[in-house]
Short mmCIF file of C-alpha atoms in Angstrom, two decimals:
data_model
loop_
_atom_site.label_atom_id
_atom_site.label_comp_id
_atom_site.label_asym_id
_atom_site.label_seq_id
_atom_site.Cartn_x
_atom_site.Cartn_y
_atom_site.Cartn_z
CA UNK A 1 0.01 0.03 -0.05
CA UNK A 2 3.10 2.44 0.62
CA UNK A 3 4.21 1.91 -2.64
CA UNK A 4 1.06 2.47 -4.52
CA UNK A 5 0.70 5.69 -2.39
CA UNK A 6 4.07 6.83 -2.93
CA UNK A 7 4.19 6.25 -6.84
CA UNK A 8 0.73 8.38 -7.17
CA UNK A 9 2.01 11.20 -4.42
CA UNK A 10 5.57 11.21 -5.08
CA UNK A 11 6.46 14.83 -5.45
CA UNK A 12 9.15 14.70 -8.16
CA UNK A 13 9.19 11.57 -10.41
CA UNK A 14 12.02 12.04 -12.97
CA UNK A 15 12.41 10.64 -16.32
CA UNK A 16 11.08 12.43 -18.84
CA UNK A 17 12.37 14.72 -21.41
CA UNK A 18 11.25 17.02 -24.30
CA UNK A 19 11.78 14.26 -26.82
CA UNK A 20 10.09 11.86 -25.30
CA UNK A 21 7.17 10.49 -27.24
CA UNK A 22 4.65 10.84 -24.47
CA UNK A 23 5.79 14.61 -23.49
CA UNK A 24 5.44 15.52 -27.30
CA UNK A 25 1.87 14.06 -27.68
CA UNK A 26 0.59 15.70 -24.33
CA UNK A 27 2.15 19.19 -25.41
CA UNK A 28 0.49 18.63 -28.79
CA UNK A 29 -2.89 17.79 -27.04
CA UNK A 30 -2.69 20.85 -24.47
CA UNK A 31 -1.87 23.08 -27.60
CA UNK A 32 -4.89 21.35 -29.54
CA UNK A 33 -7.06 22.39 -26.66
CA UNK A 34 -6.12 25.81 -26.42
CA UNK A 35 -6.41 26.52 -29.98
CA UNK A 36 -9.85 24.52 -29.95
CA UNK A 37 -11.14 27.10 -27.37
CA UNK A 38 -10.61 29.88 -29.91
CA UNK A 39 -12.27 27.84 -32.72
CA UNK A 40 -15.26 27.09 -30.50
CA UNK A 41 -15.65 30.68 -29.78
CA UNK A 42 -15.76 31.88 -33.39
CA UNK A 43 -18.13 28.53 -34.11
CA UNK A 44 -20.37 30.10 -31.22
CA UNK A 45 -20.44 33.40 -32.33
CA UNK A 46 -21.73 32.54 -35.97
CA UNK A 47 -24.09 29.85 -34.63
CA UNK A 48 -27.87 30.87 -35.22
CA UNK A 49 -29.83 28.64 -32.82
CA UNK A 50 -29.85 30.51 -29.56
CA UNK A 51 -30.25 27.14 -27.37
CA UNK A 52 -27.33 25.65 -29.04
CA UNK A 53 -25.20 28.94 -28.15
CA UNK A 54 -26.58 28.91 -24.53
CA UNK A 55 -25.64 25.31 -23.94
CA UNK A 56 -22.32 25.78 -25.32
CA UNK A 57 -21.28 28.88 -23.56
CA UNK A 58 -18.67 27.21 -21.20
CA UNK A 59 -16.88 25.00 -23.77
CA UNK A 60 -14.52 27.61 -24.70
CA UNK A 61 -13.22 28.84 -21.49
CA UNK A 62 -13.06 24.91 -20.50
CA UNK A 63 -11.17 23.85 -23.46
CA UNK A 64 -8.76 26.84 -22.72
CA UNK A 65 -8.25 26.14 -19.02
CA UNK A 66 -7.74 22.14 -19.69
CA UNK A 67 -5.33 22.68 -22.19
CA UNK A 68 -3.45 25.30 -20.03
CA UNK A 69 -3.34 23.05 -16.91
CA UNK A 70 -2.06 20.03 -19.18
CA UNK A 71 0.61 22.25 -20.76
CA UNK A 72 1.77 23.27 -16.96
CA UNK A 73 1.59 19.87 -15.74
CA UNK A 74 3.48 18.64 -18.67
CA UNK A 75 6.12 21.22 -18.61
CA UNK A 76 6.35 20.84 -14.45
CA UNK A 77 7.13 17.13 -15.10
CA UNK A 78 9.78 17.66 -17.82
CA UNK A 79 11.15 20.37 -15.49
CA UNK A 80 11.17 18.37 -12.33
CA UNK A 81 9.17 20.75 -10.48
CA UNK A 82 8.00 19.35 -7.05
CA UNK A 83 4.43 18.89 -6.09
CA UNK A 84 3.27 19.69 -9.60
CA UNK A 85 4.83 17.14 -11.45
CA UNK A 86 2.89 14.44 -9.32
CA UNK A 87 1.18 11.75 -11.20
CA UNK A 88 -2.16 12.10 -8.85
CA UNK A 89 -2.71 15.60 -10.65
CA UNK A 90 -3.01 13.88 -14.23
CA UNK A 91 -5.12 11.42 -12.81
CA UNK A 92 -7.40 14.38 -11.28
CA UNK A 93 -7.02 16.14 -14.49
CA UNK A 94 -8.39 13.31 -16.60
CA UNK A 95 -11.21 12.63 -14.04
CA UNK A 96 -12.32 16.14 -14.29
CA UNK A 97 -11.77 16.33 -17.93
CA UNK A 98 -14.14 13.07 -18.23
CA UNK A 99 -16.76 14.51 -15.77
CA UNK A 100 -17.09 17.82 -17.54
CA UNK A 101 -17.70 15.89 -20.86
CA UNK A 102 -19.74 13.68 -19.70
CA UNK A 103 -21.77 16.31 -17.94
CA UNK A 104 -22.06 18.46 -21.08
CA UNK A 105 -23.52 15.45 -23.18
CA UNK A 106 -25.96 14.96 -20.63
CA UNK A 107 -27.07 18.60 -20.40
CA UNK A 108 -27.05 18.82 -24.40
CA UNK A 109 -29.43 15.77 -24.70
CA UNK A 110 -31.23 16.83 -21.76
CA UNK A 111 -31.98 20.68 -22.74
CA UNK A 112 -31.51 21.07 -26.47
CA UNK A 113 -34.24 21.66 -28.56
CA UNK A 114 -35.17 23.32 -31.63
CA UNK A 115 -38.16 25.62 -32.37
CA UNK A 116 -40.33 24.21 -35.69
CA UNK A 117 -42.05 26.77 -37.14
CA UNK A 118 -45.80 25.60 -37.87
CA UNK A 119 -47.58 26.93 -40.92
CA UNK A 120 -51.37 27.42 -40.37
CA UNK A 121 -53.19 25.79 -43.39
CA UNK A 122 -56.21 27.24 -44.46
CA UNK A 123 -58.72 24.55 -45.06
CA UNK A 124 -61.35 25.54 -47.55
CA UNK A 125 -63.98 23.32 -45.67
CA UNK A 126 -63.66 25.51 -42.53
CA UNK A 127 -66.19 28.15 -43.61
CA UNK A 128 -68.79 25.57 -44.44
CA UNK A 129 -68.55 23.84 -40.83
CA UNK A 130 -70.62 24.89 -38.01
CA UNK A 131 -69.38 27.57 -35.94
CA UNK A 132 -69.88 28.37 -31.96
CA UNK A 133 -72.81 31.08 -31.72
CA UNK A 134 -71.64 34.54 -30.59
CA UNK A 135 -74.02 36.44 -28.36
#
């Protein structure tokens, strides 16, 4: 049990460098999330559906902050900055990301709707049908 806890909470795990494939992948993912935040912001501004705009309000800022935190965690791991390079912080990052995505999917499915315009069809038979008497 002590080995398990020391593995996850060790303040300065070494062994990562910038030419490692894992580090390069994490840097690309974090930069992609930051760039995606600006793309989502532009998409949201051009979206005509007000319900979709309202439900996607937090996507841009969440994408930016998840990318920024991933960038900080990656750089601190490579530069061996204590207490920011713990493995448990990555586990928490993935957990919060998964919970945010799951919550947004549930919210979008539950609250998204589109307003369908109804066209009133004037039926020729209506004028021949009996009407309610007006006093």
